[in-house]
CSV table of C-alpha atoms in Angstrom, one decimal:
chain,number,residue,atom,x,y,z
A,1,MET,CA,42.4,115.0,108.3
A,2,ALA,CA,39.3,114.8,105.7
A,3,TYR,CA,37.8,111.4,107.1
A,4,LEU,CA,36.6,113.0,110.3
A,5,CYS,CA,33.7,114.5,107.3
A,6,SER,CA,33.5,111.8,106.5
A,7,LYS,CA,29.3,110.8,106.7
A,8,ASN,CA,31.1,106.7,105.9
A,9,PHE,CA,33.4,106.6,107.8
A,10,THR,CA,31.6,108.2,111.0
A,11,LEU,CA,29.0,105.7,111.0
A,12,PHE,CA,31.6,102.5,110.9
A,13,ILE,CA,33.3,103.8,113.8
A,14,ILE,CA,29.4,104.8,115.5
A,15,SER,CA,29.4,101.2,114.4
A,16,ILE,CA,31.5,99.5,116.0
A,17,PHE,CA,31.4,102.3,119.0
A,18,CYS,CA,28.0,101.2,119.9
A,19,SER,CA,29.1,97.7,119.0
A,20,ILE,CA,31.4,98.3,122.3
A,21,TYR,CA,29.2,100.3,124.3
A,22,LEU,CA,26.0,99.6,124.0
A,23,SER,CA,24.8,98.2,127.4
A,24,SER,CA,27.2,101.2,128.7
A,25,SER,CA,26.3,104.9,130.2
A,26,SER,CA,30.0,105.9,130.4
A,27,PRO,CA,30.8,108.7,128.6
A,28,PHE,CA,33.6,109.6,125.9
A,29,ILE,CA,36.1,112.6,125.8
A,30,VAL,CA,37.7,113.0,121.7
A,31,LEU,CA,41.3,114.1,121.8
A,32,HIS,CA,41.6,115.8,118.7
A,33,GLY,CA,44.6,115.2,116.1
A,34,ILE,CA,47.2,117.9,115.0
A,35,GLY,CA,46.8,121.4,113.7
A,36,MET,CA,42.8,120.6,114.6
A,37,SER,CA,41.0,122.4,116.9
A,38,CYS,CA,38.0,121.4,118.7
A,39,ASN,CA,36.1,124.1,117.3
A,40,ASP,CA,36.8,123.2,114.2
A,41,ALA,CA,33.7,121.8,112.2
A,42,GLY,CA,35.6,118.7,111.4
A,43,SER,CA,36.1,117.6,115.1
A,44,THR,CA,32.0,119.0,116.2
A,45,PHE,CA,31.0,117.2,113.8
A,46,TYR,CA,32.7,114.1,114.4
A,47,THR,CA,31.6,114.5,118.6
A,48,SER,CA,27.8,115.7,118.4
A,49,GLN,CA,27.4,113.0,115.5
A,50,LEU,CA,29.2,110.2,117.3
A,51,SER,CA,27.6,110.7,120.7
A,52,LEU,CA,24.1,112.4,119.3
A,53,LEU,CA,23.9,107.5,117.5
A,54,SER,CA,26.3,105.9,120.4
A,55,LYS,CA,23.7,107.8,123.0
A,56,SER,CA,26.8,108.5,125.3
A,57,LYS,CA,27.6,111.9,126.3
A,58,GLY,CA,31.0,113.4,125.1
A,59,GLN,CA,33.0,115.6,124.4
A,60,CYS,CA,36.6,116.8,122.8
A,61,LEU,CA,38.9,118.0,124.8
A,62,GLU,CA,41.1,120.9,124.7
A,63,ILE,CA,44.3,121.1,125.4
A,64,GLY,CA,45.4,124.8,125.2
A,65,ASN,CA,44.9,126.7,122.9
A,66,GLY,CA,43.7,123.8,119.9
A,67,LEU,CA,45.4,123.3,116.9
A,68,SER,CA,48.7,126.0,117.5
A,69,ASP,CA,49.3,124.4,120.9
A,70,SER,CA,49.1,120.8,119.6
A,71,TYR,CA,52.2,121.3,116.5
A,72,ASN,CA,54.1,123.2,119.0
A,73,MET,CA,53.4,122.1,123.2
A,74,PRO,CA,55.1,119.2,124.0
A,75,LEU,CA,53.4,116.2,124.7
A,76,GLU,CA,53.8,115.5,128.3
A,77,ASN,CA,52.9,119.0,129.2
A,78,GLN,CA,49.9,117.9,126.6
A,79,VAL,CA,49.3,114.5,129.0
A,80,GLN,CA,49.6,117.4,131.8
A,81,THR,CA,47.3,119.1,131.1
A,82,ALA,CA,44.8,116.3,129.6
A,83,CYS,CA,45.4,114.5,133.3
A,84,GLU,CA,44.3,117.0,135.5
A,85,LYS,CA,41.4,118.4,133.5
A,86,VAL,CA,39.9,114.3,133.3
A,87,LYS,CA,40.7,114.9,137.1
A,88,GLY,CA,38.1,117.8,137.5
A,89,MET,CA,35.6,116.4,135.7
A,90,ASN,CA,32.9,114.3,137.6
A,91,GLU,CA,31.4,112.6,135.4
A,92,LEU,CA,34.0,110.5,134.7
A,93,LYS,CA,35.3,109.0,138.1
A,94,GLN,CA,34.0,105.8,137.5
A,95,GLY,CA,35.7,105.7,134.3
A,96,TYR,CA,35.5,107.0,131.1
A,97,ASN,CA,36.1,106.2,127.0
A,98,LEU,CA,38.7,108.0,125.3
A,99,VAL,CA,38.9,107.8,121.8
A,100,GLY,CA,42.2,109.9,119.8
A,101,LEU,CA,42.4,110.7,115.6
A,102,SER,CA,45.5,110.8,115.4
A,103,GLN,CA,48.2,112.7,117.2
A,104,GLY,CA,45.5,112.5,119.9
A,105,ASN,CA,46.0,108.8,120.3
A,106,VAL,CA,49.2,109.2,121.7
A,107,VAL,CA,47.7,111.9,124.2
A,108,ALA,CA,45.8,109.7,125.0
A,109,ARG,CA,47.9,106.7,125.6
A,110,GLY,CA,49.6,109.2,128.1
A,111,LEU,CA,46.2,109.8,129.8
A,112,ILE,CA,46.3,105.5,129.9
A,113,GLU,CA,50.0,104.6,131.3
A,114,LEU,CA,51.2,108.3,133.5
A,115,CYS,CA,47.3,109.9,135.3
A,116,ASP,CA,48.0,109.3,138.4
A,117,GLY,CA,45.0,110.1,139.9
A,118,ALA,CA,42.8,109.9,136.9
A,119,PRO,CA,39.4,108.0,136.7
A,120,PRO,CA,39.7,105.2,134.8
A,121,VAL,CA,40.1,104.4,130.9
A,122,LYS,CA,37.2,101.8,130.1
A,123,ASN,CA,37.9,101.2,126.3
A,124,PHE,CA,39.6,102.8,124.0
A,125,ILE,CA,39.8,103.3,120.2
A,126,SER,CA,42.7,104.4,118.3
A,127,ILE,CA,42.4,106.4,114.9
A,128,GLY,CA,44.9,106.9,112.4
A,129,GLY,CA,47.5,106.6,116.2
A,130,PRO,CA,51.3,107.1,115.2
A,131,ASN,CA,51.3,104.4,117.6
A,132,ALA,CA,54.7,102.9,116.9
A,133,GLY,CA,56.4,106.5,115.6
A,134,VAL,CA,56.8,108.0,112.2
A,135,ALA,CA,60.0,107.8,110.2
A,136,PHE,CA,59.4,111.7,108.8
A,137,ALA,CA,57.4,114.6,110.7
A,138,PRO,CA,54.3,115.9,109.7
A,139,ALA,CA,55.4,119.6,108.0
A,140,CYS,CA,56.2,122.3,110.4
A,141,THR,CA,56.1,126.3,109.6
A,142,GLY,CA,56.9,129.0,111.7
A,143,HIS,CA,60.4,127.7,113.4
A,144,PRO,CA,64.0,128.4,111.4
A,145,TRP,CA,64.2,124.9,112.0
A,146,CYS,CA,60.9,123.1,110.5
A,147,GLY,CA,63.5,122.6,107.2
A,148,GLN,CA,65.3,120.4,108.8
A,149,ALA,CA,62.7,119.2,111.4
A,150,GLY,CA,61.1,117.1,109.4
A,151,ALA,CA,64.4,115.5,107.3
A,152,VAL,CA,64.6,112.1,106.4
A,153,SER,CA,67.6,112.9,107.9
A,154,GLY,CA,66.5,114.2,110.9
A,155,VAL,CA,68.8,116.2,111.9
A,156,GLY,CA,67.7,118.1,115.3
A,157,ILE,CA,64.8,116.0,115.4
A,158,TYR,CA,65.9,114.5,119.0
A,159,SER,CA,67.9,118.3,119.9
A,160,ASP,CA,66.1,119.6,123.7
A,161,TYR,CA,65.3,122.8,121.8
A,162,VAL,CA,63.0,120.5,118.8
A,163,GLN,CA,61.7,118.9,121.9
A,164,GLY,CA,60.3,120.8,123.7
A,165,HIS,CA,59.1,123.3,120.8
A,166,TYR,CA,57.4,120.7,118.5
A,167,ALA,CA,55.7,118.2,119.5
A,168,PRO,CA,55.7,115.4,116.2
A,169,SER,CA,59.0,115.2,117.2
A,170,GLY,CA,57.3,113.5,120.4
A,171,TYR,CA,56.8,110.5,118.5
A,172,THR,CA,59.2,110.8,114.9
A,173,LYS,CA,61.6,107.6,115.3
A,174,LEU,CA,63.9,107.5,112.6
A,175,PRO,CA,64.6,104.6,111.8
A,176,ASN,CA,68.9,105.0,110.5
A,177,ASN,CA,69.3,106.4,114.5
A,178,ILE,CA,67.1,103.6,116.7
A,179,ALA,CA,69.9,105.5,119.6
A,180,GLY,CA,69.7,108.8,119.1
A,181,TYR,CA,65.8,108.5,119.0
A,182,LEU,CA,66.1,105.9,122.5
A,183,LYS,CA,68.6,108.8,124.1
A,184,GLY,CA,66.7,112.1,122.7
A,185,CYS,CA,63.0,110.9,122.0
A,186,ARG,CA,61.1,112.3,125.4
A,187,PHE,CA,57.2,111.0,124.5
A,188,LEU,CA,57.1,107.9,122.9
A,189,PRO,CA,60.2,105.2,124.1
A,190,LYS,CA,59.2,105.8,127.8
A,191,ILE,CA,55.3,105.7,127.0
A,192,ASN,CA,55.8,102.2,124.5
A,193,ASN,CA,58.5,101.5,127.5
A,194,GLU,CA,61.6,101.3,124.7
A,195,ILE,CA,64.4,103.0,127.1
A,196,PRO,CA,66.5,100.6,127.2
A,197,ASN,CA,67.1,99.5,131.5
A,198,ALA,CA,64.3,102.3,132.3
A,199,THR,CA,61.1,99.9,131.5
A,200,ASN,CA,58.1,100.4,134.1
A,201,PRO,CA,56.2,98.1,135.2
A,202,ILE,CA,53.1,100.5,135.7
A,203,TYR,CA,52.5,101.3,131.6
A,204,LYS,CA,51.8,98.0,130.2
A,205,GLN,CA,50.0,96.9,133.6
A,206,ARG,CA,47.4,100.2,133.0
A,207,PHE,CA,47.8,99.4,129.0
A,208,ALA,CA,46.2,96.4,130.0
A,209,SER,CA,43.4,96.6,131.8
A,210,LEU,CA,41.4,98.5,129.0
A,211,GLN,CA,38.5,96.1,128.8
A,212,THR,CA,38.5,97.3,123.9
A,213,LEU,CA,40.8,98.6,122.5
A,214,VAL,CA,40.0,98.8,118.7
A,215,LEU,CA,43.0,100.2,116.5
A,216,ILE,CA,41.8,101.2,113.3
A,217,MET,CA,44.7,101.6,109.9
A,218,PHE,CA,43.8,103.5,106.8
A,219,GLU,CA,45.1,102.1,103.2
A,220,ASP,CA,45.3,105.7,101.9
A,221,GLU,CA,47.5,107.1,104.9
A,222,GLN,CA,49.4,110.5,104.2
A,223,ILE,CA,50.1,111.3,107.0
A,224,VAL,CA,51.4,108.7,109.4
A,225,THR,CA,54.2,106.9,108.2
A,226,PRO,CA,54.0,103.7,107.5
A,227,LYS,CA,50.5,103.6,108.2
A,228,GLU,CA,51.5,99.7,110.4
A,229,SER,CA,52.3,102.3,112.8
A,230,SER,CA,48.4,102.6,113.5
A,231,TRP,CA,49.1,98.3,114.5
A,232,PHE,CA,52.1,98.6,116.4
A,233,GLY,CA,54.0,97.8,113.3
A,234,PHE,CA,57.4,99.7,111.7
A,235,TYR,CA,60.6,99.8,109.7
A,236,GLN,CA,63.4,97.3,111.1
A,237,ASP,CA,65.7,99.3,112.6
A,238,GLY,CA,67.9,100.2,109.9
A,239,SER,CA,65.4,100.1,106.8
A,240,TYR,CA,62.8,102.8,105.3
A,241,SER,CA,62.2,99.9,103.1
A,242,LYS,CA,61.3,96.7,104.6
A,243,ILE,CA,58.9,96.7,107.8
A,244,LEU,CA,57.6,94.2,110.4
A,245,PRO,CA,54.3,93.0,111.4
A,246,PRO,CA,53.2,94.1,114.7
A,247,GLN,CA,54.1,90.8,116.1
A,248,GLN,CA,57.9,90.7,114.6
A,249,THR,CA,58.3,94.4,116.7
A,250,ASN,CA,60.7,94.5,119.4
A,251,LEU,CA,57.4,96.4,121.1
A,252,TYR,CA,56.0,91.9,120.8
A,253,LEU,CA,58.7,90.4,121.2
A,254,LYS,CA,59.6,92.4,124.1
A,255,ASP,CA,56.0,92.0,125.2
């Protein structure tokens, strides 16, 4: 997550932020990535500089204890926690803007699509987000199944236990096991409306209601694989080599 402390990168995001929000006083919320917390140097620097230079009030929204819960709390629980927090923030009543960092993007999208009765999200900037999933789960530690969970074969990644104890499993999409992904992955297939015969038009409607959507991909991305996932591109089903641009994926073709 070194990009968070990069002055040039921060100024780049602020230029985008200001071009969208210059005429608006709407506050913003930042959702940090995996292995981070709102109190670490990167999140603090990024949020404070964004607020200072854009002249918009904003804050990093913490979920649980930050670092460990970013790994261990299921994404549906993270979204529920974030949902209750934003609904209790009076300063967001008239709407707010969202900035997602890495894994924070799937939580942000959960806020947009799943949070009933919440203040409206006006604009969303997605920075290095696993929006179409990751073909390799980020490394995890502290559990006996970690070595297998991140393997190419993904042994156990879609089991109830792993899905309930390892947040990245909620957006791990193994190209060689799409059936397992659609059946066992609890989070991403839901918010991406990928589950056959179980699509929800409300999710699409809420996501389409955004005034502005900005998707930022890193050319030298080391965590989100493939990097094109940040733009909703992904590997062709059954392949770990052929990457489909967003316009050729089922997500796009099936709208």
